[in-house]
mmCIF file of C-alpha atoms in Angstrom:
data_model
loop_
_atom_site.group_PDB
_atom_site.id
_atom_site.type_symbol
_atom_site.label_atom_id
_atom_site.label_comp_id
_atom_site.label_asym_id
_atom_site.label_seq_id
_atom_site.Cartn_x
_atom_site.Cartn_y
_atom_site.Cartn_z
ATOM 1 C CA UNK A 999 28.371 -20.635 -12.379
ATOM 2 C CA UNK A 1000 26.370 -20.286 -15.158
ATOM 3 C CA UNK A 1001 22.923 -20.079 -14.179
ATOM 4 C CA UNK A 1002 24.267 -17.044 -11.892
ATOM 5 C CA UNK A 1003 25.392 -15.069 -14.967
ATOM 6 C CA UNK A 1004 21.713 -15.928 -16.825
ATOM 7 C CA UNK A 1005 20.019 -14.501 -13.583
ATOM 8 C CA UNK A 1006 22.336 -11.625 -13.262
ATOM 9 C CA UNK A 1007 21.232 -11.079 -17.273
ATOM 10 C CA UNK A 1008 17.473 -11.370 -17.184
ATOM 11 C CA UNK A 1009 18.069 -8.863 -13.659
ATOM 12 C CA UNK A 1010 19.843 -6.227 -16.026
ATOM 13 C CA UNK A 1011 16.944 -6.310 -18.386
ATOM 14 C CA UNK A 1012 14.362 -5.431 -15.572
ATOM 15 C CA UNK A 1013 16.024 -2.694 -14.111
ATOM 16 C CA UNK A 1014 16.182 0.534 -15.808
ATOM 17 C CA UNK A 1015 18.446 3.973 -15.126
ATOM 18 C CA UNK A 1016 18.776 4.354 -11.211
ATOM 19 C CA UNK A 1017 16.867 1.325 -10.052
ATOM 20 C CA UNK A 1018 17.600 -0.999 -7.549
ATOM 21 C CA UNK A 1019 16.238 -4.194 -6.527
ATOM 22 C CA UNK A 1020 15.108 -4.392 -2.559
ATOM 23 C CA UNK A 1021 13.738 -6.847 -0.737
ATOM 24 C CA UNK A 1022 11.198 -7.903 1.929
ATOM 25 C CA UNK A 1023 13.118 -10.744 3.525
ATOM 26 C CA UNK A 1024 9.970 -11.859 5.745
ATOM 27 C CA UNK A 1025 8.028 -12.905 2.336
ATOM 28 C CA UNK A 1026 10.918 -12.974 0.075
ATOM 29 C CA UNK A 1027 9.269 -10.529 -2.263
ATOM 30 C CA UNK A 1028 11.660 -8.585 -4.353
ATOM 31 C CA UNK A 1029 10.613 -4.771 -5.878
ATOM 32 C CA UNK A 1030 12.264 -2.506 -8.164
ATOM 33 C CA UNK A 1031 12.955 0.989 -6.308
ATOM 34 C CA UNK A 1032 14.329 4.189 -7.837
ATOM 35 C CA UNK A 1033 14.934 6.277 -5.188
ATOM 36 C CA UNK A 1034 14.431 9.396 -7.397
ATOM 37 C CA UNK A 1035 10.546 8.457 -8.223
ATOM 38 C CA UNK A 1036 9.493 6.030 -5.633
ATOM 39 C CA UNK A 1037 10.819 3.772 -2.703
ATOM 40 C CA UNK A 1038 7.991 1.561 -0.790
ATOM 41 C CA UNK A 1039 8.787 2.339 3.318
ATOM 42 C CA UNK A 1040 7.388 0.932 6.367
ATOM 43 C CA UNK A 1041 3.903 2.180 6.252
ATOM 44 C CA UNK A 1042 3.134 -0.270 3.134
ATOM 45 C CA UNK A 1043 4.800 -3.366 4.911
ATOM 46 C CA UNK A 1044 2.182 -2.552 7.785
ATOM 47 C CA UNK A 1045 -0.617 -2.199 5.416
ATOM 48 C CA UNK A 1046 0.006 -5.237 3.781
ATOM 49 C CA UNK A 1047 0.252 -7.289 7.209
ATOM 50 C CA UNK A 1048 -2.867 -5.338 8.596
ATOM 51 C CA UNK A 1049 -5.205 -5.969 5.503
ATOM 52 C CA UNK A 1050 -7.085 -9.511 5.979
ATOM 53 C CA UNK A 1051 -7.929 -11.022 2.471
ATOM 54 C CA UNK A 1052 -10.251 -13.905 1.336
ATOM 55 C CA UNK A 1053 -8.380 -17.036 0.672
ATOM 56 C CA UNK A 1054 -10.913 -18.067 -2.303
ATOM 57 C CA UNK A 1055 -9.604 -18.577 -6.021
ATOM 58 C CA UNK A 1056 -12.142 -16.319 -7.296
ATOM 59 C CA UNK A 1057 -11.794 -13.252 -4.742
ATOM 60 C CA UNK A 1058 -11.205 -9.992 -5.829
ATOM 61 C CA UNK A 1059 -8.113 -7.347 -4.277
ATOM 62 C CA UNK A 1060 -7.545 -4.297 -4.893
ATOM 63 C CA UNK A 1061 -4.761 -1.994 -4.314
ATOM 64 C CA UNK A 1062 -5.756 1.600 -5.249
ATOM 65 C CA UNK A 1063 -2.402 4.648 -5.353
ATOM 66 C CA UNK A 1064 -0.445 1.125 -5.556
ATOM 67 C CA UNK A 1065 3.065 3.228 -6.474
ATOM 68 C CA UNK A 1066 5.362 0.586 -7.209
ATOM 69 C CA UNK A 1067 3.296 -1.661 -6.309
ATOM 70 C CA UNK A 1068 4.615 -3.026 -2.872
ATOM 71 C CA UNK A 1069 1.717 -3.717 -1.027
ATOM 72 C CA UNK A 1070 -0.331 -5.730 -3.232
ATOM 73 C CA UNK A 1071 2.941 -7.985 -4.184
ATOM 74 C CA UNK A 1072 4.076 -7.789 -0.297
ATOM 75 C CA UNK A 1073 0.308 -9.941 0.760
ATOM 76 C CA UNK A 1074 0.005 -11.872 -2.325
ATOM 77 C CA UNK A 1075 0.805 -14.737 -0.032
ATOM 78 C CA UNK A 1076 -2.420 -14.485 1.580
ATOM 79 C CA UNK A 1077 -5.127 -15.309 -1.420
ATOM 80 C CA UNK A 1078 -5.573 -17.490 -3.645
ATOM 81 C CA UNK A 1079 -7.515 -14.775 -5.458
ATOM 82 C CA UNK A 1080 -6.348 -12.048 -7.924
ATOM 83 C CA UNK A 1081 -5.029 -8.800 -7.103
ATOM 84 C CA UNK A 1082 -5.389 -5.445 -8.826
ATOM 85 C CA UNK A 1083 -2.481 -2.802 -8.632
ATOM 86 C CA UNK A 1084 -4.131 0.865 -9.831
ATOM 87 C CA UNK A 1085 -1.560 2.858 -9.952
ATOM 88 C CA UNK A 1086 -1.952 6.713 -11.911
ATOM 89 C CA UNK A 1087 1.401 7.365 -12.868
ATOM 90 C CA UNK A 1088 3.487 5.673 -16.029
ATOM 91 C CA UNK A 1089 6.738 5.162 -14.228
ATOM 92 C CA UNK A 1090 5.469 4.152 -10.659
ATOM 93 C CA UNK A 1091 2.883 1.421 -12.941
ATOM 94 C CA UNK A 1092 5.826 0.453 -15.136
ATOM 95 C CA UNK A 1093 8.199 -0.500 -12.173
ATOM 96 C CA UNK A 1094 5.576 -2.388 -10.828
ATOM 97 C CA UNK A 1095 4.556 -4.228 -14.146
ATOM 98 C CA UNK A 1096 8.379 -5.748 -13.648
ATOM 99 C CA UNK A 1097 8.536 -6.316 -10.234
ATOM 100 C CA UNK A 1098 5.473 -8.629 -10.531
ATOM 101 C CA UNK A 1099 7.656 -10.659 -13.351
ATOM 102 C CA UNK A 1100 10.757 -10.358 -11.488
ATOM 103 C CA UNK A 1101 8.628 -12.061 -8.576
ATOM 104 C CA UNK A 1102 6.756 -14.280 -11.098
ATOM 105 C CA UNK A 1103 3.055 -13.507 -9.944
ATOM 106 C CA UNK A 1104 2.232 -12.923 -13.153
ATOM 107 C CA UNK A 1105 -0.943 -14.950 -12.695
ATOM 108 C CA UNK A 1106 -1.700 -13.612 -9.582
ATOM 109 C CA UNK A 1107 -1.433 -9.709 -9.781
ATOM 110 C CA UNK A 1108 -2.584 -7.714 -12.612
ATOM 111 C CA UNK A 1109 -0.906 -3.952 -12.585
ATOM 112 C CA UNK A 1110 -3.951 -1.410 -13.987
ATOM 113 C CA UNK A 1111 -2.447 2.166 -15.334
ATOM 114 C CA UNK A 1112 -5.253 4.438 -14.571
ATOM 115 C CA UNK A 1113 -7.026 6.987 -12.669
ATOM 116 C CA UNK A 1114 -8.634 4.953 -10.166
ATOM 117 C CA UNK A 1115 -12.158 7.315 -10.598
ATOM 118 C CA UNK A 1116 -11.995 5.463 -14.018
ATOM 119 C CA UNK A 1117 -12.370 1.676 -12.158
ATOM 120 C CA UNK A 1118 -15.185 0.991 -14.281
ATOM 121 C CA UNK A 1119 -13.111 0.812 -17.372
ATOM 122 C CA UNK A 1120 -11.471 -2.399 -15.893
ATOM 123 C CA UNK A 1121 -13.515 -3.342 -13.244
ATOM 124 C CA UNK A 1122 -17.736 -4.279 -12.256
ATOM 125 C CA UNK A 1123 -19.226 -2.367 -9.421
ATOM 126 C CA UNK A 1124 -19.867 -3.981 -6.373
ATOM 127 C CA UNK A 1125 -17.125 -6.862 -7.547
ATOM 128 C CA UNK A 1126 -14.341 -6.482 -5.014
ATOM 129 C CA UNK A 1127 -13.729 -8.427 -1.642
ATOM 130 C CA UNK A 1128 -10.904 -6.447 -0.089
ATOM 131 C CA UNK A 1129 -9.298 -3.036 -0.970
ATOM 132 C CA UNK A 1130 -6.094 -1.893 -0.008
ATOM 133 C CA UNK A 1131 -4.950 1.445 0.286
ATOM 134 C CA UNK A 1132 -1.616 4.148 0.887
ATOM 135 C CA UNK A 1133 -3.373 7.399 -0.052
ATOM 136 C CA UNK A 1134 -1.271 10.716 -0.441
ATOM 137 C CA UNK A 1135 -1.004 11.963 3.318
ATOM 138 C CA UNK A 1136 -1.183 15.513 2.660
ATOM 139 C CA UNK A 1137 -3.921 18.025 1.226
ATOM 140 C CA UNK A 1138 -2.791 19.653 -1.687
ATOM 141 C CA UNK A 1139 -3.190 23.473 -0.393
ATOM 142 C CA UNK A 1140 -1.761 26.771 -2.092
ATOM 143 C CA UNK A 1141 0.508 26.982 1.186
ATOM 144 C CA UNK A 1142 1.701 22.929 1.055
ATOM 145 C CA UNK A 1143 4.906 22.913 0.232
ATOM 146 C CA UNK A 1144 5.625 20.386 -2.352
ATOM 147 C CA UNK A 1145 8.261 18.632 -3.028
ATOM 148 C CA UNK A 1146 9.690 19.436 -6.745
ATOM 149 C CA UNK A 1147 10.008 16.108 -8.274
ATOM 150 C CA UNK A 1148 6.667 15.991 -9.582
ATOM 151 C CA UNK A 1149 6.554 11.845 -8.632
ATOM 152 C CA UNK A 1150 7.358 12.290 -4.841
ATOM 153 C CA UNK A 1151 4.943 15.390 -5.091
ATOM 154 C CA UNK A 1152 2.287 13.165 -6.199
ATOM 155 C CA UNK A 1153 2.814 10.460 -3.897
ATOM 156 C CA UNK A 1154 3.024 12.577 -0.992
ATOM 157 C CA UNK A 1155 0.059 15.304 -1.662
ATOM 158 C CA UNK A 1156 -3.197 15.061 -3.005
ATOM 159 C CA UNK A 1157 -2.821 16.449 -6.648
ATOM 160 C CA UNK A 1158 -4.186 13.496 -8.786
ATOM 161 C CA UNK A 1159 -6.657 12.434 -6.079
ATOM 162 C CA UNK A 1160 -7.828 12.678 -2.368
ATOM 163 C CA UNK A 1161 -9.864 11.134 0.382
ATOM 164 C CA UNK A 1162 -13.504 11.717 -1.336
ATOM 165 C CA UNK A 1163 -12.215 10.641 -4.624
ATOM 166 C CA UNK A 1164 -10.355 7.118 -3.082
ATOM 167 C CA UNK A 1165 -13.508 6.792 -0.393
ATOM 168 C CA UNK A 1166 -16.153 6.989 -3.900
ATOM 169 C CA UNK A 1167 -14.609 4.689 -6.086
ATOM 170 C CA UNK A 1168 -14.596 2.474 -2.942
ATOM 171 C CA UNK A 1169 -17.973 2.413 -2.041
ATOM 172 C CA UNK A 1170 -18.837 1.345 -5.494
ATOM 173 C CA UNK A 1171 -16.220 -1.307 -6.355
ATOM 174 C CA UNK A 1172 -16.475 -3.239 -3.206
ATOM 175 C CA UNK A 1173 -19.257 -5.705 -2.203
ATOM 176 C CA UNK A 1174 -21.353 -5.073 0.415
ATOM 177 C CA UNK A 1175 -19.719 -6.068 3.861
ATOM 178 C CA UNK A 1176 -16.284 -5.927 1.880
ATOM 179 C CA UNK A 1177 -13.692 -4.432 3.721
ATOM 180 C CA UNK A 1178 -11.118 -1.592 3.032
ATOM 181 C CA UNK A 1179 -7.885 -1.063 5.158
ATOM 182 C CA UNK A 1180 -5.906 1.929 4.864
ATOM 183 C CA UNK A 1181 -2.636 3.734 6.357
ATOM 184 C CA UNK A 1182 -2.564 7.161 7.427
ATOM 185 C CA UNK A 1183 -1.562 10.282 9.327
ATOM 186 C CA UNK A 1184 -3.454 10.245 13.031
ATOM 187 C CA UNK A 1185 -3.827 13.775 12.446
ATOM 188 C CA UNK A 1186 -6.114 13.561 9.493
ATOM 189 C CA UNK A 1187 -7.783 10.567 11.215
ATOM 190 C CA UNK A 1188 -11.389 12.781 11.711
ATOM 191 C CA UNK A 1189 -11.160 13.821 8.507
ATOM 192 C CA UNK A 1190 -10.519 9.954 6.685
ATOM 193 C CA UNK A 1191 -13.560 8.479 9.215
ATOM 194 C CA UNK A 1192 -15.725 11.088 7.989
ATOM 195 C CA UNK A 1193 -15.162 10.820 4.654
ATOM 196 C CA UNK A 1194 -15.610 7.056 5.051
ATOM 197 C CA UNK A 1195 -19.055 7.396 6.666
ATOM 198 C CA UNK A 1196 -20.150 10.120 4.256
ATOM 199 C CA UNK A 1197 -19.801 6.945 1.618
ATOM 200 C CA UNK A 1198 -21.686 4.335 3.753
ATOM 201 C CA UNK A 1199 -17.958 2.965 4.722
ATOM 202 C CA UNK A 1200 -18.176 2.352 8.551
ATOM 203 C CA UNK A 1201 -14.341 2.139 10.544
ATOM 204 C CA UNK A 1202 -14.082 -0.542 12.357
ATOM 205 C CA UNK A 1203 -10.797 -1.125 13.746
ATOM 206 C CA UNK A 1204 -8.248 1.386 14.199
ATOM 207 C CA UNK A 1205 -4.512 0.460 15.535
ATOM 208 C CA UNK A 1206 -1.712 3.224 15.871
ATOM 209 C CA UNK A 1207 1.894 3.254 15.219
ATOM 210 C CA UNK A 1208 4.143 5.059 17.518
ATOM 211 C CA UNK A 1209 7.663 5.675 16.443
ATOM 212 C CA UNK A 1210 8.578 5.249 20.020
ATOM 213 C CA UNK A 1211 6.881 4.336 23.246
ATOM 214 C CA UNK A 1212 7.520 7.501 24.131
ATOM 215 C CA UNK A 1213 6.406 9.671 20.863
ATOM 216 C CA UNK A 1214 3.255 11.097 19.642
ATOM 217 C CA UNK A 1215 1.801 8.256 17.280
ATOM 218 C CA UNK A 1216 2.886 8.956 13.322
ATOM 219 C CA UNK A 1217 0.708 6.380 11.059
ATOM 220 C CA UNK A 1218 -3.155 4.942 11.702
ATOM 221 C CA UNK A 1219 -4.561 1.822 10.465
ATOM 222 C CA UNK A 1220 -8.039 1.651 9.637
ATOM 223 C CA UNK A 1221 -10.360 -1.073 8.507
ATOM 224 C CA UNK A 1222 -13.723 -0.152 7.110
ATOM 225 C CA UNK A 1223 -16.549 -2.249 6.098
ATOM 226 C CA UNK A 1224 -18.948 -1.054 2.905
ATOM 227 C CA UNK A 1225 -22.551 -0.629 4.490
ATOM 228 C CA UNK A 1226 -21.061 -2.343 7.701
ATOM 229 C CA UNK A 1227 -22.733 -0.888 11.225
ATOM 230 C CA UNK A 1228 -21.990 2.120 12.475
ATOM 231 C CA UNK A 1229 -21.238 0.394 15.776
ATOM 232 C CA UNK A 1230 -18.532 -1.680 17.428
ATOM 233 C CA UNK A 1231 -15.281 -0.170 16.759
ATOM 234 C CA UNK A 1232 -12.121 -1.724 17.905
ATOM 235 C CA UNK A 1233 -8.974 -0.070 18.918
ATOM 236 C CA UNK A 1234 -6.365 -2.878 18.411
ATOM 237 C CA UNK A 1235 -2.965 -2.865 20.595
ATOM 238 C CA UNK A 1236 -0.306 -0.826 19.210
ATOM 239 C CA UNK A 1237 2.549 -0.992 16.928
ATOM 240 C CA UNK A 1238 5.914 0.436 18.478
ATOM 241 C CA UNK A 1239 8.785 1.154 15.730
ATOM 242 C CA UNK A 1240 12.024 1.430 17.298
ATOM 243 C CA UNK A 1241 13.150 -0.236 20.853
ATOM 244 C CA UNK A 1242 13.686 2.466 23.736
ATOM 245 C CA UNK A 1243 16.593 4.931 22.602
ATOM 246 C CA UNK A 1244 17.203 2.955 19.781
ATOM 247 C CA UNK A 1245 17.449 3.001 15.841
ATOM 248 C CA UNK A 1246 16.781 -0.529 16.366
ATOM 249 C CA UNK A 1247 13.168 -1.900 15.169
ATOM 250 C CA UNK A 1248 11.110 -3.190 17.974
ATOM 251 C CA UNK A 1249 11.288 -7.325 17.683
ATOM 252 C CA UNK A 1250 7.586 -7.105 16.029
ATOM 253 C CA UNK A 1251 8.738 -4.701 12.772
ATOM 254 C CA UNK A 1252 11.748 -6.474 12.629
ATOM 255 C CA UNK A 1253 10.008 -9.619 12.122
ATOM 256 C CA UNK A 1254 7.891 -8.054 9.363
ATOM 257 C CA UNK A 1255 10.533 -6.737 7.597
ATOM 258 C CA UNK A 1256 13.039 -10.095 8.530
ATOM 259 C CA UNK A 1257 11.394 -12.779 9.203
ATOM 260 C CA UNK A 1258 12.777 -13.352 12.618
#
């Protein structure tokens, strides 16, 4: 019984007021959540599936408005090679600083407190393989209305940063032919592809998520390649949520999120 009560002890010390720990059972990944600043939901388990990374020791990943930094510790399976975690906002970056300890990746994933328009600080132009990215869905208009915690505000509307700032800073930090994959709203989708293009990013694949067969499709993901062709898009089957009149997740989420 011991070691339980040592584990339970070095837990106590991770976790601050109002955090939990969660888990992704698939990958047996473990994150700190507090549900009043952040929680990590479905759309960064998909990103982190969709997003193909280089298996090489010396590759370079990085995951830009990386919140609690789910996504980058949710494919750190997949590489060999070291992942970034840019994430704006003290808390979010703190929570994710012990989440990579808690999982022990502490080699493997480096969490970088910054404005990601600041990259260069920490990073060499045209130096990355594969970014990753969740960006706020929302434009940050005098009508939005926000939510008033000033964390889910952020995370949710474009305040600290938007699709030309995330689209620059991506252009120049990854290689060229390196790849970017990204989640978001199907009804910004013209908006995101032309803000890629405008920055010599060209979509390749796109693959929709419907929350049902029979819904309107809620989340897009998009692969880009930096200076790739303008031609030969792919639209890739698509992801259904929940089984037919349901709550249940469809038997491919499921095993995302499970495992099984």
């Amino acid at each position: 019984m011991q070691p339980k009560i040592k584990v339970e002890i070095k837990l106590n010390k991770l976790l601050h007021e109002n955090e939990r720990i969660d888990q992704l059972y698939s990958n047996d990944i473990k994150i700190i959540q507090n549900p009043e600043v952040f929680s990590f939901s479905l759309d960064a388990v998909l990103l982190a599936n969709f997003a193909k990374l280089p298996n090489k020791n010396k590759s370079k990943i990085v995951d830009l408005c990386a919140g609690n930094g789910a996504v980058g510790m949710f494919m750190s399976h997949k590489t060999n090679g070291e992942i970034f975690e840019i994430e704006l906002q003290n808390k979010l970056a703190d929570m994710a600083k012990r989440s990579v300890l808690l999982n022990h990746l502490e080699d493997k994933i480096r969490v970088i407190n910054s404005d990601l328009s600041k990259f260069n600080n920490y990073l060499a132009k045209d130096s990355i393989d594969v970014i990753t990215c969740n960006p706020p869905y929302f434009p940050d208009l005098p009508t939005s209305k926000k939510n008033p915690n000033k964390y889910l505000a952020i995370a949710r509307h474009e305040i600290t940063t938007n699709l030309e700032s995330i689209m620059s800073a991506s252009s120049e930090m990854l290689k060229t032919n390196a790849k970017i994959y990204l989640v978001y709203r199907p009804d910004r989708l013209l908006e995101i592809m032309d803000t890629m293009l405008k920055h010599d990013i060209a979509p390749k694949k796109l693959q929709f998520i419907y929350p049902r067969k029979t819904k309107d499709s809620n989340m897009v993901l998009i692969e880009g390649i930096n200076k790739g062709k303008k031609s030969g898009m792919k639209i890739l089957p698509p992801i259904i949520t929940y089984k037919d009149n349901s709550n249940e997740y469809s038997d491919y989420v499921r095993k995302l999120l499970y495992g099984e």
